[in-house]
Amino acid sequence: MSSLDAQPAVEPSFNEGLSMTVDRALRHLDLPPGLAAQIKACDSVLQLHFPVWLDDGVYHIFRGWRATHSSHLLPAKGGIRYAVCVDQDEVEALAALMTYKCALVDVPFGGSKGGVRIEPGEHSERELEAITRRFARELVVRGYLSPGGNVPAPDMGTGAREMGWIADVYRTLHPEEINALACVTGKPVTSGGIPGRIEATGRGAQFAVRELFRRPEDMALAGLEGDLAGKRIVVQGLGNVGFHLARYLSEEDGARIVGVMTREGVVLDDRGIAVAELRDHLDRHGGVAGYPGGRTDVDADAFLATPCDLLIPAAIEGQIHRGNAASVQAKLVLEAANGPVTFGGDEILRQRGIPVLPDLYVNAGGVTVSYFEWIKNLSHIRFGRLDRRLDEGRGERIVRALEQMTGRSTDAALRAELMTGADELALVRSGLDDTMRQAYDEISETFHGNDAIDDYRTAAFVVALRKIANTYLDLGV
Ligand code: GLU
């Protein structure tokens, strides 16, 4: 932050903080008058009160929102969250983040987000289905849900099951719509979903970390050395994002997960935590008690101060803030959640020289694979269906030619690799990896190529804002 920035006495709200972050990036761009304000403004936000008949035999009134931050590209895209913390400020901030996220990773969508203020764990499956179907119907009839206009996805507290219900509501209301399944992403694979979508955000964040470790200049900036194997990692949140990310980093890259914080408590173990085992323990016993290193006497601030190489907040916004950022003892913070570091917290980390890889990049894997799912739904064919066997045949001929030329038989692993055509999951992973690498390149070029930019977040926003501005200017929207 430069001395031009006003220092707010108290933390700004999530949405205000995001707006200040965008302003900081806008200083590095020379946009025509009015365009910056147009980009920043939330286009519209729908607030609903809707009744649902619950198991107690009484109608309860629920409150939900859907914000469309931008429609310069359609559909507007973003998840639906079920949590007690949902409010309009949060939904607007998350919708705006979707706009910047999509632009950064070249996903041709506007930004949107929705939420219902409920604690999903307190409702039966029947109640959740009734709430979801009613909310979806309200969104459809008000023009906030359609394949070409606004396409939700899972977020905190929702998953493939809810997306399946939403798709069914849309299909019932629009039985003649040939592209109906593209009205929502993150659906069950058996109902128009795509393999790899559930773990996409965690997988994308893993690709981001791997890319970081391929860049000596960025490693040096964080004071990191060597490769990922053995690196000490602390993860806050073991939901869909945190779980998959921690699992991949430890099982595939050899990193050591030394701390995990879940809703039920904390696990600290310097020898490394077996993430899948811990998840299983939590599911079976409902808490960390009885798990080696499990503790319920550690608060979030103390946990976030655990010394480590990478600190990964993967739960919810506002976790690293003015009040605790000074005690963070990580070499780098990786924002796997949306908005986990507040504007004030970010300022402190910057002053302390702790780099932050920002949310709009790190967690973009979810919406990237949503984009693949949407394309699949519109094309009505699974990826690889036309060319997979052709590739296999070509691989087989290459193996045969190699063997004829050398007079030797090919190594079994190489033979298998050459003779396997890419299936849908392999294609999704390849597309996601490419997306994360490409975006890292662009952030890095802006960051290292501009002396006035001293953090990844500003660089990522500059990249995203430049693309959005160009779309507005090119299309005259
Ligand atoms: N909820 C996810 C996010 O925050 C995914 C959004 C989507 O796939 O549309 O990025």
PDB file of N, CA and C in Angstrom, residues 14-15 18-19 22 26 31 35-44 66-79 90-114 149-151 155 338 359-361 363-364 367-368 439 442 460-472 477:
ATOM      1  N   PHE A  14     -16.041  -6.783   3.966  1.00  0.00           N
ATOM      2  CA  PHE A  14     -15.470  -7.621   2.902  1.00  0.00           C
ATOM      3  C   PHE A  14     -15.567  -6.882   1.557  1.00  0.00           C
ATOM      4  N   ASN A  15     -16.753  -6.378   1.281  1.00  0.00           N
ATOM      5  CA  ASN A  15     -16.987  -5.728  -0.005  1.00  0.00           C
ATOM      6  C   ASN A  15     -16.210  -4.413  -0.123  1.00  0.00           C
ATOM      7  N   LEU A  18     -12.574  -5.200  -0.670  1.00  0.00           N
ATOM      8  CA  LEU A  18     -12.318  -5.625  -2.042  1.00  0.00           C
ATOM      9  C   LEU A  18     -12.281  -4.406  -2.961  1.00  0.00           C
ATOM     10  N   SER A  19     -13.206  -3.492  -2.729  1.00  0.00           N
ATOM     11  CA  SER A  19     -13.255  -2.274  -3.551  1.00  0.00           C
ATOM     12  C   SER A  19     -11.953  -1.471  -3.411  1.00  0.00           C
ATOM     13  N   VAL A  22      -9.264  -3.166  -5.383  1.00  0.00           N
ATOM     14  CA  VAL A  22      -9.414  -2.894  -6.816  1.00  0.00           C
ATOM     15  C   VAL A  22      -8.903  -1.476  -7.123  1.00  0.00           C
ATOM     16  N   LEU A  26      -6.219  -0.272  -9.846  1.00  0.00           N
ATOM     17  CA  LEU A  26      -6.625   0.656 -10.917  1.00  0.00           C
ATOM     18  C   LEU A  26      -5.616   1.782 -11.113  1.00  0.00           C
ATOM     19  N   LEU A  31      -7.479   3.926 -17.363  1.00  0.00           N
ATOM     20  CA  LEU A  31      -8.762   3.631 -18.003  1.00  0.00           C
ATOM     21  C   LEU A  31      -9.533   4.908 -18.320  1.00  0.00           C
ATOM     22  N   LEU A  35     -15.099   4.229 -16.778  1.00  0.00           N
ATOM     23  CA  LEU A  35     -15.025   2.781 -17.008  1.00  0.00           C
ATOM     24  C   LEU A  35     -14.717   2.022 -15.711  1.00  0.00           C
ATOM     25  N   ALA A  36     -13.802   2.580 -14.916  1.00  0.00           N
ATOM     26  CA  ALA A  36     -13.456   1.902 -13.656  1.00  0.00           C
ATOM     27  C   ALA A  36     -14.696   1.764 -12.771  1.00  0.00           C
ATOM     28  N   ALA A  37     -15.475   2.846 -12.682  1.00  0.00           N
ATOM     29  CA  ALA A  37     -16.680   2.808 -11.845  1.00  0.00           C
ATOM     30  C   ALA A  37     -17.661   1.771 -12.376  1.00  0.00           C
ATOM     31  N   GLN A  38     -17.766   1.685 -13.698  1.00  0.00           N
ATOM     32  CA  GLN A  38     -18.673   0.713 -14.315  1.00  0.00           C
ATOM     33  C   GLN A  38     -18.233  -0.718 -14.006  1.00  0.00           C
ATOM     34  N   ILE A  39     -16.913  -0.945 -14.086  1.00  0.00           N
ATOM     35  CA  ILE A  39     -16.403  -2.289 -13.810  1.00  0.00           C
ATOM     36  C   ILE A  39     -16.673  -2.651 -12.350  1.00  0.00           C
ATOM     37  N   LYS A  40     -16.452  -1.699 -11.451  1.00  0.00           N
ATOM     38  CA  LYS A  40     -16.549  -2.005 -10.019  1.00  0.00           C
ATOM     39  C   LYS A  40     -17.985  -2.197  -9.522  1.00  0.00           C
ATOM     40  N   ALA A  41     -18.928  -1.507 -10.165  1.00  0.00           N
ATOM     41  CA  ALA A  41     -20.295  -1.510  -9.638  1.00  0.00           C
ATOM     42  C   ALA A  41     -20.949  -2.886  -9.743  1.00  0.00           C
ATOM     43  N   CYS A  42     -21.717  -3.247  -8.724  1.00  0.00           N
ATOM     44  CA  CYS A  42     -22.507  -4.481  -8.766  1.00  0.00           C
ATOM     45  C   CYS A  42     -23.756  -4.198  -9.597  1.00  0.00           C
ATOM     46  N   ASP A  43     -23.944  -4.949 -10.689  1.00  0.00           N
ATOM     47  CA  ASP A  43     -25.059  -4.665 -11.607  1.00  0.00           C
ATOM     48  C   ASP A  43     -26.412  -4.734 -10.907  1.00  0.00           C
ATOM     49  N   SER A  44     -26.640  -5.811 -10.204  1.00  0.00           N
ATOM     50  CA  SER A  44     -27.931  -5.940  -9.520  1.00  0.00           C
ATOM     51  C   SER A  44     -27.826  -6.996  -8.434  1.00  0.00           C
ATOM     52  N   ARG A  66     -28.997 -13.289  -4.572  1.00  0.00           N
ATOM     53  CA  ARG A  66     -28.168 -13.601  -5.737  1.00  0.00           C
ATOM     54  C   ARG A  66     -27.726 -12.254  -6.315  1.00  0.00           C
ATOM     55  N   ALA A  67     -26.434 -12.045  -6.332  1.00  0.00           N
ATOM     56  CA  ALA A  67     -25.903 -10.786  -6.870  1.00  0.00           C
ATOM     57  C   ALA A  67     -25.277 -11.063  -8.226  1.00  0.00           C
ATOM     58  N   THR A  68     -25.575 -10.220  -9.189  1.00  0.00           N
ATOM     59  CA  THR A  68     -24.867 -10.270 -10.468  1.00  0.00           C
ATOM     60  C   THR A  68     -23.948  -9.062 -10.484  1.00  0.00           C
ATOM     61  N   HIS A  69     -22.677  -9.300 -10.351  1.00  0.00           N
ATOM     62  CA  HIS A  69     -21.745  -8.177 -10.329  1.00  0.00           C
ATOM     63  C   HIS A  69     -21.493  -7.652 -11.731  1.00  0.00           C
ATOM     64  N   SER A  70     -21.325  -8.548 -12.700  1.00  0.00           N
ATOM     65  CA  SER A  70     -21.031  -8.069 -14.057  1.00  0.00           C
ATOM     66  C   SER A  70     -21.695  -8.937 -15.098  1.00  0.00           C
ATOM     67  N   SER A  71     -22.110  -8.300 -16.203  1.00  0.00           N
ATOM     68  CA  SER A  71     -22.706  -9.046 -17.308  1.00  0.00           C
ATOM     69  C   SER A  71     -22.046  -8.632 -18.613  1.00  0.00           C
ATOM     70  N   HIS A  72     -20.787  -8.152 -18.537  1.00  0.00           N
ATOM     71  CA  HIS A  72     -20.090  -7.792 -19.784  1.00  0.00           C
ATOM     72  C   HIS A  72     -19.861  -9.037 -20.623  1.00  0.00           C
ATOM     73  N   LEU A  73     -19.816 -10.192 -19.940  1.00  0.00           N
ATOM     74  CA  LEU A  73     -19.798 -11.476 -20.622  1.00  0.00           C
ATOM     75  C   LEU A  73     -20.879 -12.319 -19.951  1.00  0.00           C
ATOM     76  N   LEU A  74     -21.597 -13.095 -20.748  1.00  0.00           N
ATOM     77  CA  LEU A  74     -22.662 -13.923 -20.174  1.00  0.00           C
ATOM     78  C   LEU A  74     -22.431 -15.387 -20.515  1.00  0.00           C
ATOM     79  N   PRO A  75     -22.845 -16.283 -19.644  1.00  0.00           N
ATOM     80  CA  PRO A  75     -23.595 -16.036 -18.415  1.00  0.00           C
ATOM     81  C   PRO A  75     -22.716 -15.467 -17.299  1.00  0.00           C
ATOM     82  N   ALA A  76     -23.380 -14.869 -16.305  1.00  0.00           N
ATOM     83  CA  ALA A  76     -22.693 -14.524 -15.066  1.00  0.00           C
ATOM     84  C   ALA A  76     -22.564 -15.821 -14.275  1.00  0.00           C
ATOM     85  N   LYS A  77     -21.443 -15.974 -13.581  1.00  0.00           N
ATOM     86  CA  LYS A  77     -21.135 -17.291 -13.001  1.00  0.00           C
ATOM     87  C   LYS A  77     -20.701 -17.154 -11.558  1.00  0.00           C
ATOM     88  N   GLY A  78     -21.086 -18.109 -10.752  1.00  0.00           N
ATOM     89  CA  GLY A  78     -20.629 -18.121  -9.363  1.00  0.00           C
ATOM     90  C   GLY A  78     -21.496 -19.016  -8.510  1.00  0.00           C
ATOM     91  N   GLY A  79     -20.944 -19.438  -7.392  1.00  0.00           N
ATOM     92  CA  GLY A  79     -21.589 -20.441  -6.563  1.00  0.00           C
ATOM     93  C   GLY A  79     -22.785 -19.945  -5.764  1.00  0.00           C
ATOM     94  N   GLU A  90     -21.560  -9.786   1.825  1.00  0.00           N
ATOM     95  CA  GLU A  90     -20.734 -10.942   1.472  1.00  0.00           C
ATOM     96  C   GLU A  90     -21.017 -11.415   0.051  1.00  0.00           C
ATOM     97  N   VAL A  91     -22.292 -11.516  -0.286  1.00  0.00           N
ATOM     98  CA  VAL A  91     -22.669 -12.014  -1.606  1.00  0.00           C
ATOM     99  C   VAL A  91     -22.173 -11.060  -2.700  1.00  0.00           C
ATOM    100  N   GLU A  92     -22.270  -9.753  -2.446  1.00  0.00           N
ATOM    101  CA  GLU A  92     -21.786  -8.784  -3.443  1.00  0.00           C
ATOM    102  C   GLU A  92     -20.272  -8.876  -3.602  1.00  0.00           C
ATOM    103  N   ALA A  93     -19.567  -9.010  -2.476  1.00  0.00           N
ATOM    104  CA  ALA A  93     -18.101  -9.122  -2.548  1.00  0.00           C
ATOM    105  C   ALA A  93     -17.704 -10.383  -3.316  1.00  0.00           C
ATOM    106  N   LEU A  94     -18.367 -11.497  -2.998  1.00  0.00           N
ATOM    107  CA  LEU A  94     -18.027 -12.762  -3.652  1.00  0.00           C
ATOM    108  C   LEU A  94     -18.373 -12.725  -5.142  1.00  0.00           C
ATOM    109  N   ALA A  95     -19.464 -12.021  -5.485  1.00  0.00           N
ATOM    110  CA  ALA A  95     -19.837 -11.884  -6.903  1.00  0.00           C
ATOM    111  C   ALA A  95     -18.774 -11.073  -7.640  1.00  0.00           C
ATOM    112  N   ALA A  96     -18.304  -9.998  -7.007  1.00  0.00           N
ATOM    113  CA  ALA A  96     -17.259  -9.173  -7.634  1.00  0.00           C
ATOM    114  C   ALA A  96     -15.982  -9.995  -7.821  1.00  0.00           C
ATOM    115  N   LEU A  97     -15.641 -10.767  -6.793  1.00  0.00           N
ATOM    116  CA  LEU A  97     -14.436 -11.615  -6.909  1.00  0.00           C
ATOM    117  C   LEU A  97     -14.561 -12.573  -8.094  1.00  0.00           C
ATOM    118  N   MET A  98     -15.778 -13.065  -8.331  1.00  0.00           N
ATOM    119  CA  MET A  98     -15.977 -13.973  -9.470  1.00  0.00           C
ATOM    120  C   MET A  98     -15.679 -13.265 -10.791  1.00  0.00           C
ATOM    121  N   THR A  99     -16.071 -11.992 -10.895  1.00  0.00           N
ATOM    122  CA  THR A  99     -15.785 -11.238 -12.120  1.00  0.00           C
ATOM    123  C   THR A  99     -14.278 -11.218 -12.381  1.00  0.00           C
ATOM    124  N   TYR A 100     -13.508 -10.861 -11.340  1.00  0.00           N
ATOM    125  CA  TYR A 100     -12.052 -10.717 -11.506  1.00  0.00           C
ATOM    126  C   TYR A 100     -11.385 -12.074 -11.717  1.00  0.00           C
ATOM    127  N   LYS A 101     -11.897 -13.069 -10.988  1.00  0.00           N
ATOM    128  CA  LYS A 101     -11.353 -14.429 -11.094  1.00  0.00           C
ATOM    129  C   LYS A 101     -11.522 -14.959 -12.524  1.00  0.00           C
ATOM    130  N   CYS A 102     -12.744 -14.842 -13.043  1.00  0.00           N
ATOM    131  CA  CYS A 102     -13.015 -15.358 -14.396  1.00  0.00           C
ATOM    132  C   CYS A 102     -12.131 -14.649 -15.415  1.00  0.00           C
ATOM    133  N   ALA A 103     -11.992 -13.328 -15.277  1.00  0.00           N
ATOM    134  CA  ALA A 103     -11.166 -12.581 -16.236  1.00  0.00           C
ATOM    135  C   ALA A 103      -9.721 -13.050 -16.156  1.00  0.00           C
ATOM    136  N   LEU A 104      -9.220 -13.209 -14.942  1.00  0.00           N
ATOM    137  CA  LEU A 104      -7.817 -13.590 -14.758  1.00  0.00           C
ATOM    138  C   LEU A 104      -7.491 -14.899 -15.463  1.00  0.00           C
ATOM    139  N   VAL A 105      -8.392 -15.878 -15.365  1.00  0.00           N
ATOM    140  CA  VAL A 105      -8.091 -17.202 -15.942  1.00  0.00           C
ATOM    141  C   VAL A 105      -8.766 -17.424 -17.301  1.00  0.00           C
ATOM    142  N   ASP A 106      -9.173 -16.325 -17.933  1.00  0.00           N
ATOM    143  CA  ASP A 106      -9.773 -16.408 -19.274  1.00  0.00           C
ATOM    144  C   ASP A 106     -10.967 -17.352 -19.337  1.00  0.00           C
ATOM    145  N   VAL A 107     -11.816 -17.271 -18.354  1.00  0.00           N
ATOM    146  CA  VAL A 107     -13.089 -17.987 -18.400  1.00  0.00           C
ATOM    147  C   VAL A 107     -14.120 -16.925 -18.806  1.00  0.00           C
ATOM    148  N   PRO A 108     -14.753 -17.086 -19.970  1.00  0.00           N
ATOM    149  CA  PRO A 108     -15.528 -15.979 -20.545  1.00  0.00           C
ATOM    150  C   PRO A 108     -16.904 -15.768 -19.905  1.00  0.00           C
ATOM    151  N   PHE A 109     -16.906 -15.486 -18.637  1.00  0.00           N
ATOM    152  CA  PHE A 109     -18.144 -15.306 -17.878  1.00  0.00           C
ATOM    153  C   PHE A 109     -18.120 -13.977 -17.123  1.00  0.00           C
ATOM    154  N   GLY A 110     -19.314 -13.483 -16.807  1.00  0.00           N
ATOM    155  CA  GLY A 110     -19.421 -12.400 -15.836  1.00  0.00           C
ATOM    156  C   GLY A 110     -19.378 -13.003 -14.436  1.00  0.00           C
ATOM    157  N   GLY A 111     -19.537 -12.142 -13.420  1.00  0.00           N
ATOM    158  CA  GLY A 111     -19.424 -12.634 -12.046  1.00  0.00           C
ATOM    159  C   GLY A 111     -20.735 -12.567 -11.291  1.00  0.00           C
ATOM    160  N   SER A 112     -21.018 -13.601 -10.524  1.00  0.00           N
ATOM    161  CA  SER A 112     -22.253 -13.638  -9.741  1.00  0.00           C
ATOM    162  C   SER A 112     -22.009 -14.465  -8.476  1.00  0.00           C
ATOM    163  N   LYS A 113     -22.884 -14.384  -7.537  1.00  0.00           N
ATOM    164  CA  LYS A 113     -22.802 -15.235  -6.334  1.00  0.00           C
ATOM    165  C   LYS A 113     -24.143 -15.197  -5.639  1.00  0.00           C
ATOM    166  N   GLY A 114     -24.459 -16.290  -4.963  1.00  0.00           N
ATOM    167  CA  GLY A 114     -25.717 -16.327  -4.231  1.00  0.00           C
ATOM    168  C   GLY A 114     -25.540 -17.032  -2.905  1.00  0.00           C
ATOM    169  N   GLY A 149     -27.692 -16.937 -19.016  1.00  0.00           N
ATOM    170  CA  GLY A 149     -27.769 -15.683 -18.255  1.00  0.00           C
ATOM    171  C   GLY A 149     -27.034 -15.726 -16.926  1.00  0.00           C
ATOM    172  N   ASN A 150     -27.329 -16.733 -16.135  1.00  0.00           N
ATOM    173  CA  ASN A 150     -26.725 -16.804 -14.806  1.00  0.00           C
ATOM    174  C   ASN A 150     -26.651 -18.269 -14.381  1.00  0.00           C
ATOM    175  N   VAL A 151     -25.456 -18.747 -14.146  1.00  0.00           N
ATOM    176  CA  VAL A 151     -25.228 -20.178 -13.930  1.00  0.00           C
ATOM    177  C   VAL A 151     -24.556 -20.418 -12.572  1.00  0.00           C
ATOM    178  N   ASP A 155     -20.767 -24.021  -3.608  1.00  0.00           N
ATOM    179  CA  ASP A 155     -19.891 -23.184  -2.784  1.00  0.00           C
ATOM    180  C   ASP A 155     -20.008 -23.762  -1.367  1.00  0.00           C
ATOM    181  N   ASN A 338     -12.067 -17.845  -0.466  1.00  0.00           N
ATOM    182  CA  ASN A 338     -12.319 -16.517  -1.021  1.00  0.00           C
ATOM    183  C   ASN A 338     -12.202 -15.489   0.097  1.00  0.00           C
ATOM    184  N   ASP A 359      -6.524 -15.183  -3.689  1.00  0.00           N
ATOM    185  CA  ASP A 359      -7.708 -15.995  -3.980  1.00  0.00           C
ATOM    186  C   ASP A 359      -8.124 -16.004  -5.437  1.00  0.00           C
ATOM    187  N   LEU A 360      -8.168 -14.839  -6.063  1.00  0.00           N
ATOM    188  CA  LEU A 360      -8.723 -14.825  -7.428  1.00  0.00           C
ATOM    189  C   LEU A 360      -7.899 -15.692  -8.367  1.00  0.00           C
ATOM    190  N   TYR A 361      -6.634 -15.940  -7.994  1.00  0.00           N
ATOM    191  CA  TYR A 361      -5.828 -16.893  -8.758  1.00  0.00           C
ATOM    192  C   TYR A 361      -5.910 -18.301  -8.150  1.00  0.00           C
ATOM    193  N   ASN A 363      -7.828 -20.015  -6.132  1.00  0.00           N
ATOM    194  CA  ASN A 363      -9.010 -20.887  -6.116  1.00  0.00           C
ATOM    195  C   ASN A 363      -9.825 -20.836  -7.408  1.00  0.00           C
ATOM    196  N   ALA A 364      -9.171 -20.403  -8.489  1.00  0.00           N
ATOM    197  CA  ALA A 364      -9.896 -20.290  -9.763  1.00  0.00           C
ATOM    198  C   ALA A 364     -10.154 -21.640 -10.425  1.00  0.00           C
ATOM    199  N   VAL A 367     -14.094 -22.654 -10.885  1.00  0.00           N
ATOM    200  CA  VAL A 367     -14.871 -22.055 -11.981  1.00  0.00           C
ATOM    201  C   VAL A 367     -14.282 -22.454 -13.336  1.00  0.00           C
ATOM    202  N   THR A 368     -12.998 -22.756 -13.370  1.00  0.00           N
ATOM    203  CA  THR A 368     -12.396 -23.194 -14.638  1.00  0.00           C
ATOM    204  C   THR A 368     -13.013 -24.519 -15.078  1.00  0.00           C
ATOM    205  N   ALA A 439      -2.170 -18.332 -16.230  1.00  0.00           N
ATOM    206  CA  ALA A 439      -2.507 -17.195 -15.371  1.00  0.00           C
ATOM    207  C   ALA A 439      -1.301 -16.803 -14.513  1.00  0.00           C
ATOM    208  N   GLU A 442       1.007 -14.676 -16.489  1.00  0.00           N
ATOM    209  CA  GLU A 442       0.531 -13.300 -16.677  1.00  0.00           C
ATOM    210  C   GLU A 442       0.700 -12.478 -15.405  1.00  0.00           C
ATOM    211  N   ALA A 460      -2.333  -9.487  -9.922  1.00  0.00           N
ATOM    212  CA  ALA A 460      -3.441 -10.314 -10.431  1.00  0.00           C
ATOM    213  C   ALA A 460      -4.639  -9.436 -10.785  1.00  0.00           C
ATOM    214  N   PHE A 461      -4.926  -8.449  -9.941  1.00  0.00           N
ATOM    215  CA  PHE A 461      -6.050  -7.558 -10.241  1.00  0.00           C
ATOM    216  C   PHE A 461      -5.770  -6.699 -11.473  1.00  0.00           C
ATOM    217  N   VAL A 462      -4.518  -6.272 -11.643  1.00  0.00           N
ATOM    218  CA  VAL A 462      -4.177  -5.474 -12.830  1.00  0.00           C
ATOM    219  C   VAL A 462      -4.433  -6.316 -14.093  1.00  0.00           C
ATOM    220  N   VAL A 463      -3.992  -7.578 -14.062  1.00  0.00           N
ATOM    221  CA  VAL A 463      -4.210  -8.462 -15.220  1.00  0.00           C
ATOM    222  C   VAL A 463      -5.711  -8.591 -15.492  1.00  0.00           C
ATOM    223  N   ALA A 464      -6.473  -8.869 -14.438  1.00  0.00           N
ATOM    224  CA  ALA A 464      -7.913  -9.092 -14.609  1.00  0.00           C
ATOM    225  C   ALA A 464      -8.610  -7.816 -15.097  1.00  0.00           C
ATOM    226  N   LEU A 465      -8.286  -6.691 -14.461  1.00  0.00           N
ATOM    227  CA  LEU A 465      -8.955  -5.426 -14.820  1.00  0.00           C
ATOM    228  C   LEU A 465      -8.646  -5.025 -16.262  1.00  0.00           C
ATOM    229  N   ARG A 466      -7.417  -5.273 -16.677  1.00  0.00           N
ATOM    230  CA  ARG A 466      -7.039  -4.920 -18.056  1.00  0.00           C
ATOM    231  C   ARG A 466      -7.903  -5.708 -19.040  1.00  0.00           C
ATOM    232  N   LYS A 467      -8.097  -6.989 -18.748  1.00  0.00           N
ATOM    233  CA  LYS A 467      -8.896  -7.821 -19.660  1.00  0.00           C
ATOM    234  C   LYS A 467     -10.358  -7.382 -19.668  1.00  0.00           C
ATOM    235  N   ILE A 468     -10.890  -7.080 -18.476  1.00  0.00           N
ATOM    236  CA  ILE A 468     -12.296  -6.662 -18.404  1.00  0.00           C
ATOM    237  C   ILE A 468     -12.468  -5.342 -19.151  1.00  0.00           C
ATOM    238  N   ALA A 469     -11.539  -4.413 -18.919  1.00  0.00           N
ATOM    239  CA  ALA A 469     -11.621  -3.103 -19.583  1.00  0.00           C
ATOM    240  C   ALA A 469     -11.589  -3.294 -21.094  1.00  0.00           C
ATOM    241  N   ASN A 470     -10.721  -4.175 -21.574  1.00  0.00           N
ATOM    242  CA  ASN A 470     -10.637  -4.397 -23.023  1.00  0.00           C
ATOM    243  C   ASN A 470     -11.947  -4.950 -23.572  1.00  0.00           C
ATOM    244  N   THR A 471     -12.569  -5.854 -22.812  1.00  0.00           N
ATOM    245  CA  THR A 471     -13.850  -6.404 -23.277  1.00  0.00           C
ATOM    246  C   THR A 471     -14.879  -5.279 -23.385  1.00  0.00           C
ATOM    247  N   TYR A 472     -14.954  -4.440 -22.363  1.00  0.00           N
ATOM    248  CA  TYR A 472     -15.898  -3.316 -22.407  1.00  0.00           C
ATOM    249  C   TYR A 472     -15.602  -2.438 -23.620  1.00  0.00           C
ATOM    250  N   VAL A 477     -19.684  -2.202 -24.528  1.00  0.00           N
ATOM    251  CA  VAL A 477     -20.762  -2.402 -23.543  1.00  0.00           C
ATOM    252  C   VAL A 477     -20.747  -1.321 -22.474  1.00  0.00           C
TER     253      VAL A 477
END
